[in-house]
Short mmCIF file of C-alpha atoms and ligand atoms in Angstrom, two decimals:
data_model
loop_
_atom_site.label_atom_id
_atom_site.label_comp_id
_atom_site.label_asym_id
_atom_site.label_seq_id
_atom_site.Cartn_x
_atom_site.Cartn_y
_atom_site.Cartn_z
CA MET U 1 -21.36 -48.47 -118.10
CA SER U 2 -18.73 -51.07 -119.00
CA ASN U 3 -19.49 -53.29 -115.97
CA GLN U 4 -23.20 -53.26 -116.67
CA THR U 5 -24.80 -56.53 -117.72
CA TYR U 6 -27.33 -56.98 -120.51
CA ARG U 7 -29.53 -59.79 -121.82
CA ALA U 8 -28.53 -61.66 -124.94
CA TYR U 9 -29.54 -64.78 -126.84
CA VAL U 10 -26.38 -66.87 -126.68
CA ILE U 11 -25.45 -69.94 -128.72
CA ASP U 12 -22.97 -72.25 -126.92
CA GLU U 13 -21.22 -75.24 -128.43
CA THR U 14 -21.51 -77.75 -125.58
CA ALA U 15 -19.73 -80.60 -127.43
CA GLU U 16 -18.36 -80.79 -130.97
CA ASN U 17 -21.19 -79.62 -133.25
CA VAL U 18 -23.74 -79.72 -130.43
CA PHE U 19 -25.30 -76.31 -129.85
CA GLU U 20 -27.46 -74.92 -127.05
CA ARG U 21 -29.43 -71.67 -127.18
CA ASN U 22 -30.17 -69.70 -124.02
CA ILE U 23 -30.90 -66.17 -122.88
CA LYS U 24 -28.03 -65.10 -120.64
CA ASP U 25 -26.69 -62.07 -118.82
CA ARG U 26 -23.50 -60.79 -120.41
CA SER U 27 -21.17 -57.96 -119.47
CA ILE U 28 -20.79 -54.97 -121.75
CA ASN U 29 -17.05 -55.41 -121.07
CA ASP U 30 -17.12 -58.62 -123.09
CA LEU U 31 -18.36 -56.94 -126.28
CA PRO U 32 -15.73 -56.65 -129.00
CA GLU U 33 -13.68 -53.49 -129.47
CA GLY U 34 -15.41 -50.84 -131.57
CA ASP U 35 -16.14 -47.15 -131.90
CA VAL U 36 -19.86 -47.10 -131.21
CA LEU U 37 -21.82 -48.75 -128.38
CA VAL U 38 -25.51 -49.05 -129.30
CA LYS U 39 -28.44 -49.89 -127.01
CA VAL U 40 -30.48 -52.16 -129.26
CA HIS U 41 -34.25 -51.59 -129.27
CA TYR U 42 -35.23 -53.83 -132.19
CA SER U 43 -33.69 -56.54 -134.31
CA SER U 44 -35.20 -58.91 -136.85
CA LEU U 45 -34.94 -62.58 -137.76
CA ASN U 46 -33.35 -63.42 -141.11
CA TYR U 47 -32.61 -66.81 -142.66
CA LYS U 48 -28.90 -66.23 -141.99
CA ASP U 49 -29.56 -65.75 -138.26
CA ALA U 50 -31.22 -69.15 -138.15
CA LEU U 51 -28.11 -70.66 -139.77
CA SER U 52 -25.85 -68.94 -137.23
CA ALA U 53 -28.09 -70.03 -134.32
CA THR U 54 -27.84 -73.66 -135.39
CA GLY U 55 -24.06 -73.74 -135.73
CA ASN U 56 -23.59 -73.20 -139.48
CA ARG U 57 -19.82 -72.55 -139.77
CA GLY U 58 -20.29 -70.82 -143.12
CA VAL U 59 -21.92 -68.00 -141.14
CA THR U 60 -20.36 -68.25 -137.64
CA ARG U 61 -17.01 -69.89 -136.97
CA LYS U 62 -16.67 -69.50 -133.21
CA PHE U 63 -19.03 -70.01 -130.28
CA PRO U 64 -20.30 -68.81 -127.83
CA HIS U 65 -22.00 -66.33 -130.10
CA THR U 66 -24.99 -63.99 -130.29
CA PRO U 67 -26.60 -63.90 -133.78
CA GLY U 68 -28.58 -61.02 -135.25
CA VAL U 69 -27.43 -59.43 -138.52
CA ASP U 70 -29.80 -56.53 -137.83
CA ALA U 71 -29.98 -53.96 -135.04
CA ALA U 72 -31.72 -50.62 -134.59
CA GLY U 73 -31.19 -48.56 -131.48
CA VAL U 74 -29.71 -45.55 -129.77
CA VAL U 75 -26.02 -44.64 -129.52
CA GLU U 76 -24.92 -44.97 -125.91
CA GLU U 77 -21.22 -44.07 -126.34
CA SER U 78 -19.21 -43.09 -129.41
CA GLY U 79 -15.50 -42.64 -129.91
CA ASP U 80 -16.12 -41.38 -133.44
CA SER U 81 -17.12 -37.80 -134.15
CA ARG U 82 -19.77 -38.85 -136.72
CA PHE U 83 -22.00 -40.18 -133.94
CA GLU U 84 -23.08 -38.94 -130.55
CA SER U 85 -24.99 -40.45 -127.65
CA GLY U 86 -28.75 -40.33 -128.08
CA GLN U 87 -28.64 -40.64 -131.87
CA GLU U 88 -30.96 -43.23 -133.48
CA VAL U 89 -29.10 -45.61 -135.78
CA ILE U 90 -29.36 -48.81 -137.81
CA VAL U 91 -26.59 -51.41 -138.12
CA HIS U 92 -26.93 -54.35 -140.50
CA GLY U 93 -24.68 -56.70 -142.40
CA TYR U 94 -20.89 -56.45 -142.49
CA ASP U 95 -19.81 -58.90 -139.79
CA LEU U 96 -22.67 -58.12 -137.37
CA GLY U 97 -24.25 -61.34 -136.12
CA CYS U 98 -21.75 -63.47 -138.07
CA ASN U 99 -18.53 -63.38 -136.04
CA THR U 100 -19.30 -60.10 -134.26
CA TRP U 101 -21.93 -60.35 -131.53
CA GLY U 102 -25.20 -59.24 -133.09
CA GLY U 103 -28.61 -57.73 -132.58
CA PHE U 104 -30.11 -60.54 -130.47
CA GLY U 105 -28.53 -58.81 -127.47
CA GLU U 106 -29.46 -55.55 -125.75
CA TYR U 107 -26.12 -53.97 -126.70
CA ILE U 108 -23.74 -54.14 -129.67
CA ARG U 109 -20.36 -52.46 -130.15
CA VAL U 110 -19.30 -51.89 -133.77
CA PRO U 111 -16.97 -49.86 -136.00
CA ALA U 112 -18.43 -46.43 -136.86
CA ASP U 113 -18.16 -47.30 -140.56
CA TRP U 114 -20.96 -49.86 -140.10
CA VAL U 115 -23.45 -47.38 -138.62
CA VAL U 116 -26.28 -45.83 -140.66
CA THR U 117 -28.13 -42.81 -139.26
CA LEU U 118 -31.84 -43.66 -139.04
CA PRO U 119 -33.41 -41.83 -141.98
CA LYS U 120 -36.18 -39.29 -141.39
CA GLY U 121 -39.61 -40.80 -141.94
CA LEU U 122 -38.77 -44.19 -140.39
CA SER U 123 -38.95 -45.27 -136.74
CA LEU U 124 -36.51 -47.74 -135.21
CA ARG U 125 -39.30 -50.31 -135.13
CA GLU U 126 -40.22 -49.76 -138.78
CA SER U 127 -36.58 -50.01 -139.85
CA MET U 128 -36.36 -53.48 -138.38
CA ILE U 129 -39.61 -54.63 -140.02
CA TYR U 130 -37.59 -54.14 -143.21
CA GLY U 131 -34.27 -55.27 -141.72
CA THR U 132 -31.75 -57.05 -143.93
CA ALA U 133 -34.43 -58.96 -145.84
CA GLY U 134 -36.37 -55.78 -146.65
CA TYR U 135 -33.17 -53.91 -147.50
CA THR U 136 -32.27 -56.77 -149.87
CA ALA U 137 -35.71 -56.62 -151.48
CA ALA U 138 -35.31 -52.85 -151.99
CA TYR U 139 -31.77 -53.35 -153.33
CA SER U 140 -33.16 -55.86 -155.87
CA VAL U 141 -35.89 -53.44 -157.02
CA LEU U 142 -33.29 -50.66 -157.29
CA ARG U 143 -31.19 -52.85 -159.59
CA LEU U 144 -34.24 -53.67 -161.80
CA GLU U 145 -34.82 -49.92 -162.09
CA GLU U 146 -31.17 -49.17 -162.84
CA TYR U 147 -31.13 -51.83 -165.57
CA GLY U 148 -34.09 -50.10 -167.21
CA ILE U 149 -37.03 -52.30 -166.22
CA LYS U 150 -40.11 -50.05 -166.09
CA PRO U 151 -43.63 -50.95 -164.89
CA GLU U 152 -45.08 -50.71 -168.42
CA MET U 153 -42.65 -53.38 -169.69
CA GLY U 154 -44.67 -56.26 -168.27
CA GLU U 155 -44.90 -58.68 -165.37
CA VAL U 156 -42.26 -59.08 -162.67
CA LEU U 157 -41.93 -62.45 -160.92
CA VAL U 158 -41.02 -62.69 -157.21
CA THR U 159 -39.98 -66.15 -155.95
CA GLY U 160 -40.13 -67.30 -152.33
CA ALA U 161 -42.81 -64.65 -152.18
CA THR U 162 -44.14 -65.17 -148.64
CA GLY U 163 -40.59 -65.05 -147.17
CA GLY U 164 -38.83 -62.00 -145.77
CA VAL U 165 -37.16 -60.84 -148.98
CA GLY U 166 -40.04 -62.01 -151.16
CA SER U 167 -42.91 -60.39 -149.26
CA VAL U 168 -41.20 -56.98 -149.06
CA ALA U 169 -40.23 -57.23 -152.75
CA VAL U 170 -43.86 -57.93 -153.71
CA ALA U 171 -45.06 -54.92 -151.74
CA ILE U 172 -42.37 -52.49 -152.95
CA LEU U 173 -42.76 -53.52 -156.59
CA ALA U 174 -46.55 -53.16 -156.37
CA LYS U 175 -46.20 -49.75 -154.70
CA ALA U 176 -43.84 -48.69 -157.52
CA GLY U 177 -46.50 -49.65 -160.07
CA TYR U 178 -45.16 -52.99 -161.34
CA GLN U 179 -47.46 -55.93 -162.17
CA VAL U 180 -46.26 -58.51 -159.67
CA VAL U 181 -46.66 -62.28 -160.00
CA ALA U 182 -45.85 -64.04 -156.72
CA SER U 183 -44.48 -67.59 -156.70
CA THR U 184 -44.98 -69.47 -153.45
CA GLY U 185 -44.91 -72.90 -151.85
CA LYS U 186 -47.69 -71.70 -149.52
CA THR U 187 -50.64 -71.44 -151.87
CA ASP U 188 -52.94 -71.12 -148.83
CA GLN U 189 -51.29 -67.68 -148.34
CA ALA U 190 -52.51 -66.29 -151.67
CA GLU U 191 -54.70 -63.73 -149.84
CA PHE U 192 -51.65 -62.42 -147.93
CA LEU U 193 -49.76 -61.94 -151.22
CA LEU U 194 -52.72 -60.33 -153.01
CA ASN U 195 -53.10 -57.91 -150.08
CA LEU U 196 -49.43 -56.96 -150.47
CA GLY U 197 -50.18 -56.02 -154.08
CA ALA U 198 -49.52 -59.15 -156.15
CA LYS U 199 -51.88 -59.36 -159.14
CA GLU U 200 -51.47 -63.15 -159.46
CA VAL U 201 -50.15 -65.97 -157.32
CA ILE U 202 -48.56 -69.08 -158.86
CA SER U 203 -47.42 -72.25 -157.14
CA ARG U 204 -43.81 -73.21 -156.52
CA GLU U 205 -44.39 -76.35 -158.61
CA ASP U 206 -45.54 -74.28 -161.58
CA SER U 207 -42.40 -72.17 -161.21
CA LYS U 208 -40.11 -75.15 -161.74
CA ASP U 209 -39.63 -76.47 -165.29
CA GLN U 210 -38.14 -79.93 -165.55
CA SER U 211 -38.25 -80.35 -169.34
CA GLY U 212 -34.53 -79.60 -169.67
CA LYS U 213 -35.24 -77.11 -172.49
CA PRO U 214 -32.65 -74.31 -172.70
CA LEU U 215 -35.33 -71.64 -173.29
CA LEU U 216 -39.01 -71.45 -172.32
CA LYS U 217 -41.89 -69.25 -173.47
CA SER U 218 -40.91 -65.78 -172.30
CA ARG U 219 -43.12 -64.01 -169.78
CA TRP U 220 -41.15 -61.89 -167.26
CA ALA U 221 -39.84 -58.35 -167.77
CA GLY U 222 -38.00 -58.78 -164.48
CA VAL U 223 -37.51 -61.29 -161.69
CA VAL U 224 -36.60 -60.94 -158.00
CA ASP U 225 -35.33 -64.33 -156.88
CA ALA U 226 -34.53 -65.35 -153.31
CA VAL U 227 -34.41 -69.14 -153.69
CA GLY U 228 -31.92 -70.21 -156.41
CA GLY U 229 -31.83 -73.68 -157.98
CA GLU U 230 -34.37 -74.89 -160.54
CA ILE U 231 -36.78 -72.07 -159.76
CA LEU U 232 -34.16 -69.42 -160.60
CA ALA U 233 -33.12 -71.39 -163.71
CA THR U 234 -36.75 -71.59 -164.86
CA ALA U 235 -37.24 -67.87 -164.24
CA ILE U 236 -34.15 -66.96 -166.30
CA LYS U 237 -35.30 -69.22 -169.16
CA SER U 238 -38.74 -67.51 -169.07
CA THR U 239 -37.47 -63.92 -169.04
CA ASN U 240 -38.26 -61.61 -171.94
CA PRO U 241 -35.54 -60.40 -174.29
CA ARG U 242 -33.31 -57.90 -172.41
CA GLY U 243 -35.13 -58.65 -169.18
CA VAL U 244 -33.37 -58.58 -165.80
CA VAL U 245 -33.21 -61.20 -163.04
CA THR U 246 -31.81 -60.45 -159.58
CA CYS U 247 -30.40 -63.25 -157.46
CA CYS U 248 -29.87 -63.00 -153.70
CA GLY U 249 -30.57 -66.33 -152.04
CA ASN U 250 -30.22 -70.07 -152.01
CA VAL U 251 -32.93 -71.52 -149.75
CA ALA U 252 -33.88 -74.02 -152.50
CA SER U 253 -30.36 -74.62 -153.81
CA ALA U 254 -27.04 -72.91 -154.46
CA ASP U 255 -26.88 -74.64 -157.85
CA LEU U 256 -28.05 -73.01 -161.07
CA PRO U 257 -28.88 -75.67 -163.68
CA ILE U 258 -28.82 -73.56 -166.82
CA ASN U 259 -26.81 -72.93 -169.99
CA VAL U 260 -25.83 -69.70 -171.72
CA TYR U 261 -28.75 -69.42 -174.19
CA PRO U 262 -30.98 -66.98 -172.24
CA PHE U 263 -27.98 -64.64 -172.05
CA ILE U 264 -26.69 -64.92 -175.63
CA LEU U 265 -30.01 -65.31 -177.47
CA ARG U 266 -32.28 -63.08 -175.36
CA GLY U 267 -29.80 -60.70 -173.77
CA VAL U 268 -31.14 -61.52 -170.30
CA SER U 269 -29.09 -60.03 -167.44
CA LEU U 270 -28.49 -61.87 -164.18
CA VAL U 271 -27.65 -59.40 -161.42
CA GLY U 272 -26.18 -60.40 -158.07
CA ILE U 273 -27.37 -58.82 -154.83
CA ASP U 274 -24.90 -58.69 -151.92
CA SER U 275 -26.39 -56.70 -149.09
CA GLN U 276 -23.85 -57.75 -146.46
CA ASP U 277 -20.95 -55.63 -147.70
CA SER U 278 -22.84 -53.07 -149.72
CA PRO U 279 -21.02 -49.72 -149.45
CA MET U 280 -22.29 -46.98 -147.14
CA LYS U 281 -23.38 -44.71 -150.01
CA LEU U 282 -25.60 -47.47 -151.40
CA ARG U 283 -26.97 -48.19 -147.91
CA GLN U 284 -27.92 -44.54 -147.48
CA GLN U 285 -29.52 -44.48 -150.94
CA ILE U 286 -31.58 -47.62 -150.28
CA TRP U 287 -32.66 -46.58 -146.76
CA GLY U 288 -33.60 -43.21 -148.26
CA ARG U 289 -35.96 -44.92 -150.72
CA ILE U 290 -37.33 -47.24 -148.01
CA SER U 291 -38.15 -44.28 -145.76
CA SER U 292 -39.90 -42.30 -148.49
CA GLU U 293 -41.44 -43.55 -151.75
CA TRP U 294 -41.02 -47.26 -150.84
CA LYS U 295 -42.43 -46.89 -147.33
CA LEU U 296 -45.16 -49.50 -147.23
CA ASP U 297 -48.71 -49.10 -145.97
CA GLN U 298 -48.83 -52.82 -145.13
CA LEU U 299 -45.92 -52.94 -142.66
CA GLU U 300 -48.05 -54.34 -139.83
CA GLN U 301 -49.58 -57.03 -142.08
CA LEU U 302 -46.05 -58.18 -142.83
CA THR U 303 -44.95 -58.39 -139.23
CA THR U 304 -44.83 -61.00 -136.50
CA GLU U 305 -43.43 -59.30 -133.39
CA ILE U 306 -41.56 -61.50 -130.91
CA THR U 307 -39.28 -61.27 -127.86
CA LEU U 308 -35.89 -62.93 -127.36
CA GLN U 309 -37.74 -65.79 -125.58
CA GLU U 310 -39.68 -66.56 -128.75
CA LEU U 311 -36.65 -66.80 -131.04
CA ASP U 312 -36.26 -70.60 -130.70
CA SER U 313 -39.61 -71.51 -132.27
CA ASN U 314 -39.30 -68.85 -134.99
CA ILE U 315 -35.82 -70.08 -135.92
CA GLU U 316 -37.29 -73.56 -136.48
CA LEU U 317 -40.07 -72.10 -138.67
CA ILE U 318 -37.69 -70.11 -140.89
CA LEU U 319 -35.37 -73.12 -141.34
CA GLN U 320 -38.37 -75.16 -142.51
CA GLY U 321 -39.35 -72.42 -145.00
CA ARG U 322 -42.62 -71.91 -143.09
CA GLN U 323 -42.07 -68.32 -141.92
CA LYS U 324 -44.31 -65.68 -143.46
CA GLY U 325 -43.33 -62.02 -143.89
CA ARG U 326 -40.92 -60.43 -141.43
CA VAL U 327 -40.18 -61.36 -137.82
CA LEU U 328 -39.48 -58.28 -135.69
CA VAL U 329 -37.55 -58.88 -132.47
CA ASN U 330 -38.49 -56.43 -129.71
CA LEU U 331 -35.72 -56.07 -127.12
CA ASN U 332 -37.51 -53.41 -125.08
CA GLN U 333 -39.45 -55.97 -123.01
N1 NAP E 401 -27.57 -61.79 -150.88
C1 NAP E 401 -28.03 -61.07 -149.89
O1 NAP E 401 -27.62 -59.94 -149.69
C2 NAP E 401 -29.12 -61.62 -149.01
C3 NAP E 401 -29.76 -60.83 -148.06
C4 NAP E 401 -30.85 -61.36 -147.35
C5 NAP E 401 -31.22 -62.67 -147.57
N2 NAP E 401 -30.54 -63.42 -148.46
C6 NAP E 401 -30.91 -64.80 -148.76
O2 NAP E 401 -32.20 -64.77 -149.36
C7 NAP E 401 -32.89 -65.97 -149.02
C8 NAP E 401 -34.23 -65.61 -148.40
O3 NAP E 401 -34.02 -64.99 -147.16
P1 NAP E 401 -35.27 -64.63 -146.23
O4 NAP E 401 -34.71 -63.97 -145.02
O5 NAP E 401 -36.30 -63.97 -147.05
O6 NAP E 401 -35.76 -66.11 -145.85
P2 NAP E 401 -37.25 -66.62 -145.56
O7 NAP E 401 -38.01 -65.58 -144.84
O8 NAP E 401 -37.10 -67.97 -144.97
O9 NAP E 401 -37.88 -66.74 -147.02
C9 NAP E 401 -37.52 -67.72 -147.91
C10 NAP E 401 -38.76 -68.19 -148.64
O10 NAP E 401 -38.35 -69.03 -149.72
C11 NAP E 401 -39.31 -70.05 -149.95
N3 NAP E 401 -38.68 -71.36 -149.79
C12 NAP E 401 -38.25 -71.94 -148.64
N4 NAP E 401 -37.70 -73.14 -148.88
C13 NAP E 401 -37.79 -73.33 -150.19
C14 NAP E 401 -37.41 -74.40 -151.05
N5 NAP E 401 -36.83 -75.49 -150.59
N6 NAP E 401 -37.66 -74.28 -152.37
C15 NAP E 401 -38.23 -73.15 -152.86
N7 NAP E 401 -38.62 -72.11 -152.10
C16 NAP E 401 -38.39 -72.20 -150.79
C17 NAP E 401 -40.41 -69.83 -148.92
O11 NAP E 401 -41.38 -68.97 -149.49
P3 NAP E 401 -42.71 -69.53 -150.22
O12 NAP E 401 -43.27 -70.55 -149.30
O13 NAP E 401 -43.56 -68.33 -150.41
O14 NAP E 401 -42.24 -70.15 -151.53
C18 NAP E 401 -39.69 -69.08 -147.81
O15 NAP E 401 -40.59 -68.37 -147.01
C19 NAP E 401 -31.96 -66.76 -148.11
O16 NAP E 401 -31.20 -67.67 -148.88
C20 NAP E 401 -31.05 -65.69 -147.55
O17 NAP E 401 -29.82 -66.20 -147.11
C21 NAP E 401 -29.49 -62.92 -149.17
#
């Protein structure tokens, strides 16, 4: 087994800060130490993978490297009694795809503590349609619930709504009975968002207040934000008294131009979402919800399925903010 080669999407640094992406044969021997060797069947493309694939040192310090923060597959060998060969598993986050070779290769080797047993009710393929972005969307909805936001309390805004996190958040919220307003830069994709369950689509421009006012007319019972910057600031300033805003991303900006008034005058809560290191118990809870009451009927509508060969063009699309829904990477071909 250990001498066997496998195909992987490999990023090489050919000169300082010059990166090349190729599909190469690698030896299983070269995988890092770990308890569990997994034959990867599916992965998915997340914004972070695109950063890793283009040499972003905040994500990946050393090259050559294989990105892919997500992997779903079958245990090939396990040195840990919790897992045995033939078992279907999911691995996402922790260091996978950052500085540990990730899911854009046919094999990964990881610590047993990173491995989630595939929940009943979900196939390997379906798990990677959700992937990290879908898990993050579900995590955000879970936090809204835990902070007491109920469907009858009013509208919930989702920003970056056609993206990976956004599109799954729209669909899960709608399935859970919330009235979802989707904010998007792709207003030509309104039909896509309405089909996922949004009741209204608003433009990115209308989601960005530039008046400088500390508070705006309140509208949202809850917000799931994946973009940061002025859009997140506007959403917080427009949240109802004791409403809840989750924050997971920074595709627009890592800055948050806001003051304390929404928090001290309206009791708004801003809740951080950190899927990468979320503890195993939380992972099992969220995957449990995803595989049962939050299992979506529209999974195929959300999905663009690609092979390793098609990663290059899809990485460019996601970096330009032009990707729609989830990109499933099929490693079986
Ligand atoms: N904290 C965590 O645990 C966690 C986990 C997963 C992802 N994330 C982060 O969440 C963010 C979204 O990830 P993703 O995988 O969903 O990415 P994605 O598929 O690229 O979605 C991002 C969406 O944001 C919108 N957008 C893009 N550029 C924008 C800009 N300049 N201004 C405003 N909106 C913009 C676009 O949607 P519209 O065209 O519809 O507006 C885009 O499709 C990323 O920052 C990612 O790193 C964090």
